[in-house]
JSON list of C-alpha atoms in Angstrom, two decimals:
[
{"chain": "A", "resi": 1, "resn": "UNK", "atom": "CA", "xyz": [0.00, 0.00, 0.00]},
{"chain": "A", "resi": 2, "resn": "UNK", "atom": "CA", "xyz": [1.40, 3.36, -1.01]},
{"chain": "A", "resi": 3, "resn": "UNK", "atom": "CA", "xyz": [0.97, 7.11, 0.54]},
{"chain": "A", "resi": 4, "resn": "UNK", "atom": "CA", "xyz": [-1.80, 8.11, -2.19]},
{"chain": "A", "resi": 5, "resn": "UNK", "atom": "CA", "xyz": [-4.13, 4.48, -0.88]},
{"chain": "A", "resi": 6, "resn": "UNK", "atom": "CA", "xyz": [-3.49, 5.43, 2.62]},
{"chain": "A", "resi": 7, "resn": "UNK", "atom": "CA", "xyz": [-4.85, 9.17, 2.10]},
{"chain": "A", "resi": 8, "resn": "UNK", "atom": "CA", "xyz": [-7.94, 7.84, 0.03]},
{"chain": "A", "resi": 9, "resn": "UNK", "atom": "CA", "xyz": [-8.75, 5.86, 2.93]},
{"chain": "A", "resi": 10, "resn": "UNK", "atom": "CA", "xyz": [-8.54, 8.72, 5.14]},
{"chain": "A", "resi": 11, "resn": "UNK", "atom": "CA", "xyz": [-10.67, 10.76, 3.19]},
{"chain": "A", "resi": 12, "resn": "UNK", "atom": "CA", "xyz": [-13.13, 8.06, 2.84]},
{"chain": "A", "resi": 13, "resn": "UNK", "atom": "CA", "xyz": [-13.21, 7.37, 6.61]},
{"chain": "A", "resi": 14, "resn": "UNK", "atom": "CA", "xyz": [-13.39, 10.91, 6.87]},
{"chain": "A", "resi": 15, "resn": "UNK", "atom": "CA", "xyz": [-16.94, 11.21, 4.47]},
{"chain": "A", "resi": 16, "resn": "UNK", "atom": "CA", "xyz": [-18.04, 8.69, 6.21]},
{"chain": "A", "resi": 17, "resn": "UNK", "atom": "CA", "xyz": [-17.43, 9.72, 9.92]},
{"chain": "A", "resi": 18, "resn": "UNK", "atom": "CA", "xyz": [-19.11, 13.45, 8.37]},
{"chain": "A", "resi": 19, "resn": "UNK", "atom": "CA", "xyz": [-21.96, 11.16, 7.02]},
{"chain": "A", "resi": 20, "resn": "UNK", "atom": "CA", "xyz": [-22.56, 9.55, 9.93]},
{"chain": "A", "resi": 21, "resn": "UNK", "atom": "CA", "xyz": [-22.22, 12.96, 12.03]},
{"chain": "A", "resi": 22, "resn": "UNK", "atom": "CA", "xyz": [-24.56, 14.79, 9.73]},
{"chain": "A", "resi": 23, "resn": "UNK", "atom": "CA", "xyz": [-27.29, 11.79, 10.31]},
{"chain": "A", "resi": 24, "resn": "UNK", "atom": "CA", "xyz": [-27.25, 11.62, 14.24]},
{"chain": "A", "resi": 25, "resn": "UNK", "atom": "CA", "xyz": [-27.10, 15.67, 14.21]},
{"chain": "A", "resi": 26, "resn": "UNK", "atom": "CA", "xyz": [-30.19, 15.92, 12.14]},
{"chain": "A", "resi": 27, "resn": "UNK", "atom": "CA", "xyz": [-31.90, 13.38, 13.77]},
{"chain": "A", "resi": 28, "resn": "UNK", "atom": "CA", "xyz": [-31.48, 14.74, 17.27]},
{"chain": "A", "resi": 29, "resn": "UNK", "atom": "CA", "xyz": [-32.29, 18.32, 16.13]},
{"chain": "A", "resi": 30, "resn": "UNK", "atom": "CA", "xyz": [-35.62, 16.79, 15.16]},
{"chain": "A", "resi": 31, "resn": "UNK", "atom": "CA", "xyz": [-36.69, 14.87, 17.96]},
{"chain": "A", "resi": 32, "resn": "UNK", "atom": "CA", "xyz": [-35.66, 18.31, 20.06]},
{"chain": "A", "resi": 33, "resn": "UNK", "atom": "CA", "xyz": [-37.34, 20.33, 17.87]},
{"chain": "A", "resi": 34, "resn": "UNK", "atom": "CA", "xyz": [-41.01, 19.36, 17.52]},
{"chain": "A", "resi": 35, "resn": "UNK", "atom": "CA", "xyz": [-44.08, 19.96, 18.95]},
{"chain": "A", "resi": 36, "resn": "UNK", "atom": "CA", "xyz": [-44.76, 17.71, 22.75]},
{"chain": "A", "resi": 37, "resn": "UNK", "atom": "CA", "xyz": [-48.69, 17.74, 23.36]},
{"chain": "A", "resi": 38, "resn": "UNK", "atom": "CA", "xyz": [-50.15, 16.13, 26.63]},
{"chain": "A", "resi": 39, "resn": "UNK", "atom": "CA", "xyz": [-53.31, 15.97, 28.32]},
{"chain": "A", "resi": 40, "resn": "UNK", "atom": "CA", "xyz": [-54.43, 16.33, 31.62]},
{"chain": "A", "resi": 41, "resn": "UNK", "atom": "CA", "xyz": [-57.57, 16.36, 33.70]},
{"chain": "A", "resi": 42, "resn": "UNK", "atom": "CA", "xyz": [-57.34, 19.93, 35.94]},
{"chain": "A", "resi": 43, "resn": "UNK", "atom": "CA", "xyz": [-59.93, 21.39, 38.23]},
{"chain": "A", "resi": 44, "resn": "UNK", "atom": "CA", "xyz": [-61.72, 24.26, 37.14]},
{"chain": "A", "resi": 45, "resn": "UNK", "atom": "CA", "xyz": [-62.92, 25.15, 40.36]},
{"chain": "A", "resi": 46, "resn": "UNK", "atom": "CA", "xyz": [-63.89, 23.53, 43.55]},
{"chain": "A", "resi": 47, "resn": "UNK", "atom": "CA", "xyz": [-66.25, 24.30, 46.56]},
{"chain": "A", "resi": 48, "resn": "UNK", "atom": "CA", "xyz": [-67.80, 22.24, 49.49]},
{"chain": "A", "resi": 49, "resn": "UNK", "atom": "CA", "xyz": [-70.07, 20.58, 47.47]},
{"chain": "A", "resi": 50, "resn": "UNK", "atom": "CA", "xyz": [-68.53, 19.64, 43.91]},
{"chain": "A", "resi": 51, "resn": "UNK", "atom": "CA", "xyz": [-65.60, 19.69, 41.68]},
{"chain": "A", "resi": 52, "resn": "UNK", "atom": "CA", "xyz": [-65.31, 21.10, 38.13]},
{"chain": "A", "resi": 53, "resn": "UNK", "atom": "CA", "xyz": [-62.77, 19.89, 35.93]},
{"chain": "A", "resi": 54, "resn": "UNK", "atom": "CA", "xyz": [-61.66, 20.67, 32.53]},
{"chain": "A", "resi": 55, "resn": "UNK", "atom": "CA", "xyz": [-59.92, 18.84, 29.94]},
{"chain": "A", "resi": 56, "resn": "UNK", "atom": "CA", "xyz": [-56.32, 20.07, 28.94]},
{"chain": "A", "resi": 57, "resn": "UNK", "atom": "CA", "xyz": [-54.12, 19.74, 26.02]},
{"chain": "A", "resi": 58, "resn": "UNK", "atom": "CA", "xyz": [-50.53, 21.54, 26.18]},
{"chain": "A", "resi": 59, "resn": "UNK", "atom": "CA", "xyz": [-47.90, 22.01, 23.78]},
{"chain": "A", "resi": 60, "resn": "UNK", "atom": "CA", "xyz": [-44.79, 22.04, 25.38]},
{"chain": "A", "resi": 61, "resn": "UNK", "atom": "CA", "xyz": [-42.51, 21.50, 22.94]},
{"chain": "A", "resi": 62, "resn": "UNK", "atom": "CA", "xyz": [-40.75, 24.36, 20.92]},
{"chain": "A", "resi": 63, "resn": "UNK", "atom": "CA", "xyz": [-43.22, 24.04, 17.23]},
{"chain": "A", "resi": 64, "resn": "UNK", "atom": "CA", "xyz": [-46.65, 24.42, 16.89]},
{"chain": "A", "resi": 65, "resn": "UNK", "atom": "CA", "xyz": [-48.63, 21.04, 16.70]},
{"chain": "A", "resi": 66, "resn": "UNK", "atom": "CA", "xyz": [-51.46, 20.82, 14.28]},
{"chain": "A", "resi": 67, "resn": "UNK", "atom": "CA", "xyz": [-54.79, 17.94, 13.97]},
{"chain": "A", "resi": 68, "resn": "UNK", "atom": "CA", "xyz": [-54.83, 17.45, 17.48]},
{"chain": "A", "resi": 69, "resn": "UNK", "atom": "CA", "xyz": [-56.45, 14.68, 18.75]},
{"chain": "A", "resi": 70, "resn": "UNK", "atom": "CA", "xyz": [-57.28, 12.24, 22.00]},
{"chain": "A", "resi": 71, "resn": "UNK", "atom": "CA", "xyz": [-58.05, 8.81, 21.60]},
{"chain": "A", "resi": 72, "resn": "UNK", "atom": "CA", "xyz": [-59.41, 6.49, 23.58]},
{"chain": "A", "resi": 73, "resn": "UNK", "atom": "CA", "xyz": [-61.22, 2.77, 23.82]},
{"chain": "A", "resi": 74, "resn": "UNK", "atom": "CA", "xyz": [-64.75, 3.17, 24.32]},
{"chain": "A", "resi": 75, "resn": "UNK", "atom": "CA", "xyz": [-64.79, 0.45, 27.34]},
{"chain": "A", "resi": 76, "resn": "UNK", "atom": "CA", "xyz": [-62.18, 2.74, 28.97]},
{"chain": "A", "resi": 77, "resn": "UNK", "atom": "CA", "xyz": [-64.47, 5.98, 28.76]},
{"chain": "A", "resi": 78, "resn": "UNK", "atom": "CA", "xyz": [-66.92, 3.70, 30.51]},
{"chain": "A", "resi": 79, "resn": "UNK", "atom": "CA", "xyz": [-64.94, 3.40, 33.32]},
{"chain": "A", "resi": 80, "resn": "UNK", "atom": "CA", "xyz": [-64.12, 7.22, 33.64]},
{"chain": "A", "resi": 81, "resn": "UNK", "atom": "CA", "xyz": [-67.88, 8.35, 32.98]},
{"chain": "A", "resi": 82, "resn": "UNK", "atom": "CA", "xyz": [-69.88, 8.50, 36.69]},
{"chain": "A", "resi": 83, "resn": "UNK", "atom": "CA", "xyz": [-73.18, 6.83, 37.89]},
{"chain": "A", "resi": 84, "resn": "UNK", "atom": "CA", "xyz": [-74.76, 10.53, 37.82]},
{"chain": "A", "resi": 85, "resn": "UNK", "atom": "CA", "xyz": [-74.23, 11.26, 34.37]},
{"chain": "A", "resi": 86, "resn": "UNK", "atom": "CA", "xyz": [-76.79, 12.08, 32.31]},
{"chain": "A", "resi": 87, "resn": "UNK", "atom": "CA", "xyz": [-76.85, 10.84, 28.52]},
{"chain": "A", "resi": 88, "resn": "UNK", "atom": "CA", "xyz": [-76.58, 14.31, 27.58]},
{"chain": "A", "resi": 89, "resn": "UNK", "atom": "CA", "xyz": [-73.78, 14.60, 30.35]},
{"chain": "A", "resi": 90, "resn": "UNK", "atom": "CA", "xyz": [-72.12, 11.50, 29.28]},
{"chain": "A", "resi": 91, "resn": "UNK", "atom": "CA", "xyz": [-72.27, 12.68, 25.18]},
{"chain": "A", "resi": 92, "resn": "UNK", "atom": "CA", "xyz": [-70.28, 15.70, 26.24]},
{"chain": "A", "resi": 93, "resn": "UNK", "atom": "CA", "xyz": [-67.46, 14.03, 27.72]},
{"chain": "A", "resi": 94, "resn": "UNK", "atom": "CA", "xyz": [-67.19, 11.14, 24.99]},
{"chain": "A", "resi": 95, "resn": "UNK", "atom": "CA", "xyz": [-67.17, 14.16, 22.28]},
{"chain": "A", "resi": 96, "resn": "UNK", "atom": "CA", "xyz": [-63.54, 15.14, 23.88]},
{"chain": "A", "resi": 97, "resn": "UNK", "atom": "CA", "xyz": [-62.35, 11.97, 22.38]},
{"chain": "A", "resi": 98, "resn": "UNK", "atom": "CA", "xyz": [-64.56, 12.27, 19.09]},
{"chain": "A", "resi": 99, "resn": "UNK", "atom": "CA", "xyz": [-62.83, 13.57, 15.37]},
{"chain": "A", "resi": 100, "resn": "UNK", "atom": "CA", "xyz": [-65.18, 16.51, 15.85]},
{"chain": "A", "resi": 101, "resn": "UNK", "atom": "CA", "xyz": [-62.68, 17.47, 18.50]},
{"chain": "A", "resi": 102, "resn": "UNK", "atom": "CA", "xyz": [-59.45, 17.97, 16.66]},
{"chain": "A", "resi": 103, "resn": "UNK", "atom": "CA", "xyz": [-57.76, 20.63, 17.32]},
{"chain": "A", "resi": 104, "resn": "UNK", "atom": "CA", "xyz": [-56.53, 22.43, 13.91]},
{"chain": "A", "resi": 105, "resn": "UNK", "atom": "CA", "xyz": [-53.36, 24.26, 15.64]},
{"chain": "A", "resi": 106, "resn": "UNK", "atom": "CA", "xyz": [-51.86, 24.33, 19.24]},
{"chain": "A", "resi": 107, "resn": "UNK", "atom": "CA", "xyz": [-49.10, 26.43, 19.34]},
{"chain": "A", "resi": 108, "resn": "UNK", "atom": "CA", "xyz": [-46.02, 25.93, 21.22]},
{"chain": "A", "resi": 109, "resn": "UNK", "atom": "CA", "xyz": [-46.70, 27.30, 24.68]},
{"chain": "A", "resi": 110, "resn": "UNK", "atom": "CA", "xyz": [-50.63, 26.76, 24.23]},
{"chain": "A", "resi": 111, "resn": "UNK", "atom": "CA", "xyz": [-53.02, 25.26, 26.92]},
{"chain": "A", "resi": 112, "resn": "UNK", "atom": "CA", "xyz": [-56.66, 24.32, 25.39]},
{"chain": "A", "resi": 113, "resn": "UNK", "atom": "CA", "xyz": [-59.45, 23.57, 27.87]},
{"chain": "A", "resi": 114, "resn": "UNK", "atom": "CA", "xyz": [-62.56, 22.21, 27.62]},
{"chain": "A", "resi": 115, "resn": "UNK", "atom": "CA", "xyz": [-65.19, 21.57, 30.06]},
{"chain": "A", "resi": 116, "resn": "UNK", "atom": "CA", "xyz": [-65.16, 17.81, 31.57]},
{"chain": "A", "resi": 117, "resn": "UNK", "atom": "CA", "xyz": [-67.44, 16.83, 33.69]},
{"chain": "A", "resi": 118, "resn": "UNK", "atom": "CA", "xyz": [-67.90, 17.48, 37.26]},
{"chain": "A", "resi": 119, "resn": "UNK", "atom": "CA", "xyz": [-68.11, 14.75, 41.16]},
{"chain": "A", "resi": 120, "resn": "UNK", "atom": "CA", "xyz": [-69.33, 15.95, 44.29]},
{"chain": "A", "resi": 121, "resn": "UNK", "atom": "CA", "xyz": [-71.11, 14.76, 47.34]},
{"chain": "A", "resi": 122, "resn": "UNK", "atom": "CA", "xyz": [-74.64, 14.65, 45.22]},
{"chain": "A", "resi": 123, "resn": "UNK", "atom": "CA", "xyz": [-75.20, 11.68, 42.61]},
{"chain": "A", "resi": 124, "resn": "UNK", "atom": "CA", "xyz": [-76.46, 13.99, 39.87]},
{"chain": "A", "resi": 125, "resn": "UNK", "atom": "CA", "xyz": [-73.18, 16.27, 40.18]},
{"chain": "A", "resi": 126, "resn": "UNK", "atom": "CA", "xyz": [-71.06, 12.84, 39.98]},
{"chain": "A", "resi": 127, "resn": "UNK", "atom": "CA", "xyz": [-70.19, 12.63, 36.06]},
{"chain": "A", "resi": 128, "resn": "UNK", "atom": "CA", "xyz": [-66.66, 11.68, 36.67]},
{"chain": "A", "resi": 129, "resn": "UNK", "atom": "CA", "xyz": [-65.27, 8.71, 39.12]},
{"chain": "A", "resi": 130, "resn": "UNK", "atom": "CA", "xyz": [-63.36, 10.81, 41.15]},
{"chain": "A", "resi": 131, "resn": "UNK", "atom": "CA", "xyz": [-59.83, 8.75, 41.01]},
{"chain": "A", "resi": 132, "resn": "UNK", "atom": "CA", "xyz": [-60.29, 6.88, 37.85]},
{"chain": "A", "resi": 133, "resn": "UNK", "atom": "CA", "xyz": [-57.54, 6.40, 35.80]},
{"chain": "A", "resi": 134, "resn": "UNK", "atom": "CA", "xyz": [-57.34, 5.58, 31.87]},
{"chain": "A", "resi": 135, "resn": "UNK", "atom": "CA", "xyz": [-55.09, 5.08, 29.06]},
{"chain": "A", "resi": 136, "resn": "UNK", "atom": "CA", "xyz": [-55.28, 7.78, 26.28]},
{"chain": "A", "resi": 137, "resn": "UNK", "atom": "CA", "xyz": [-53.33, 8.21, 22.79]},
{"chain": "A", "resi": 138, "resn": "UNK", "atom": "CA", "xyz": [-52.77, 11.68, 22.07]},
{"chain": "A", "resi": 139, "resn": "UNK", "atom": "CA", "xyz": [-52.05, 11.95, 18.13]},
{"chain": "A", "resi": 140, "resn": "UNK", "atom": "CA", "xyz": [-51.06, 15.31, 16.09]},
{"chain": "A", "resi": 141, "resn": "UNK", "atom": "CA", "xyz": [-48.51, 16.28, 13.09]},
{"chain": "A", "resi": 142, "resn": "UNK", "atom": "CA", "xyz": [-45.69, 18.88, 13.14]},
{"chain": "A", "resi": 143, "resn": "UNK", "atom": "CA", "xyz": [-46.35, 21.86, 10.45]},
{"chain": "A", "resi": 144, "resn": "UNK", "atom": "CA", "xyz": [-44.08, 19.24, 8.07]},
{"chain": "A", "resi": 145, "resn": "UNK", "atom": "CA", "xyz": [-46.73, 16.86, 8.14]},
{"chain": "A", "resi": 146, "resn": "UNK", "atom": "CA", "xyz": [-43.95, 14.59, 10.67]},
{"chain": "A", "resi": 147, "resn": "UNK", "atom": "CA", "xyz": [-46.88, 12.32, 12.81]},
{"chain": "A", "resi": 148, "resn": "UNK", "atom": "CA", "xyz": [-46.39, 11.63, 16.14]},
{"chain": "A", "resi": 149, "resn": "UNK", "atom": "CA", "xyz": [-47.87, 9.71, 18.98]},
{"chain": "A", "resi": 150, "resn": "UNK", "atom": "CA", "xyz": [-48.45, 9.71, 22.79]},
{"chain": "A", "resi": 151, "resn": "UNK", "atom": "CA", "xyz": [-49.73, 7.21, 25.49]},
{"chain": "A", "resi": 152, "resn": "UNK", "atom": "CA", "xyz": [-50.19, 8.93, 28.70]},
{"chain": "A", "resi": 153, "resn": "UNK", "atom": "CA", "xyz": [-52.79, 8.28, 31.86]},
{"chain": "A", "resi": 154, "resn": "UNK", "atom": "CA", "xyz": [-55.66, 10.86, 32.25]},
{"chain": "A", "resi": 155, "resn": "UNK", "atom": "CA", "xyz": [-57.13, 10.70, 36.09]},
{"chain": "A", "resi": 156, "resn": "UNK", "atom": "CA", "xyz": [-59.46, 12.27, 37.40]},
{"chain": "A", "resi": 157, "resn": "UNK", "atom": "CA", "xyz": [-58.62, 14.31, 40.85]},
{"chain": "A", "resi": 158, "resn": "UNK", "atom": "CA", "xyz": [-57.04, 17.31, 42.25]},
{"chain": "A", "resi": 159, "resn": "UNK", "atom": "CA", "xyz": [-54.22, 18.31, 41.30]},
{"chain": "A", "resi": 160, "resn": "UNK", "atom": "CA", "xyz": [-53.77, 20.83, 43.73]},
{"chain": "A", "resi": 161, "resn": "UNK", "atom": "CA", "xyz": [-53.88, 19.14, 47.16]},
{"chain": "A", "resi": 162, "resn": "UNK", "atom": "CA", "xyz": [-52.40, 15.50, 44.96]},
{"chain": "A", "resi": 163, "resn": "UNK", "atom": "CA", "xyz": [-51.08, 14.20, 48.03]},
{"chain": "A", "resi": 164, "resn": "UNK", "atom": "CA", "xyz": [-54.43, 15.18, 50.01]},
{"chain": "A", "resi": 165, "resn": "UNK", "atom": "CA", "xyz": [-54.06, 18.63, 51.52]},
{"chain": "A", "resi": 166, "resn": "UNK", "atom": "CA", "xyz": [-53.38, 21.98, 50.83]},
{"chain": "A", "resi": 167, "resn": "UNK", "atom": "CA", "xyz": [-52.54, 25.83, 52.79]},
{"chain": "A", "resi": 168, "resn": "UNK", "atom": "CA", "xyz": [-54.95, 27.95, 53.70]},
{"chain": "A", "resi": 169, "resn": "UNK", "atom": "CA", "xyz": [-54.13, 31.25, 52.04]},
{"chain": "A", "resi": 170, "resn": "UNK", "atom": "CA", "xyz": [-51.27, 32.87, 53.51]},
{"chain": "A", "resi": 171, "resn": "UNK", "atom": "CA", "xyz": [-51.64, 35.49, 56.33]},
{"chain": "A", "resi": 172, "resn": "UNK", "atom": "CA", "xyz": [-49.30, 38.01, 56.76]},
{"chain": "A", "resi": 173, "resn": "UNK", "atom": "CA", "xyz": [-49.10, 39.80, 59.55]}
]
């Protein structure tokens, strides 16, 4: 093997080593630049008789997120949706997870809520199981049409107070 054989295969090892470093580089800049949507269940407010709660989606990644959607088995729903819910009660909530629910755009940064049901001390202000738990799919596209997604648990309680109490406001004196 002479000098000249000995620089070619430097400079191919060298392409190579570039083409390798050009594929992880773009690849990481795209899985830390794209749109990260979750969804939560958050209380919209809460007295001595009932809880509110809302359905939330978020974008917290760093690009907008666009055909939004939450997915869910039907059987799970069931187990989410109270004893006091009313069919018109229990038609709102499964319309969350319906394609008439997509959400065109979410932009980075975004919260969307929606209205979710309610539990409290009354059966006919229990349309949630206070502490249920289910599997949802959260599925949406990047503005280069790049799909992505999610599996996350949506449960139903306070999230303020999550470990069972809160403060009082704060006094000062």
């Amino acid at each position: 093997m002479n000098a000249d054989d000995i620089r070619t295969l430097i400079s191919v090892a060298a392409l190579v080593a570039s083409a390798i470093s050009l594929y992880f580089t773009r690849r990481f800049w795209l899985q830390s630049n794209r749109p990260v949507v979750t969804a939560f269940v958050d209380e919209h407010s809460s007295g001595n008789m009932a809880t509110a709660f809302n359905l939330v989606l978020s974008n917290t990644g760093n690009r907008p997120a666009v055909n939004v959607r939450v997915h869910v088995d039907s059987k799970m729903l069931r187990k989410l949706i109270g004893e006091g819910a009313t069919p018109k009660m229990a038609a709102e909530i499964e319309r969350c997870f319906s394609p008439a629910a997509m959400i065109a755009l979410l932009r980075n940064g975004e919260e969307l809520t929606t209205a979710f049901g309610s539990y409290g001390v009354e059966r006919s202000s229990q349309h949630l199981n206070y502490g249920a738990e289910i599997s949802v799919a959260v599925t949406y596209d990047d503005l280069d049409k790049r799909s992505y997604k999610a599996y996350m648990p949506l449960k139903v309680f306070a999230r303020n107070g999550f470990g069972g109490a809160i403060w009082g406001e704060r006094v000062s004196n």
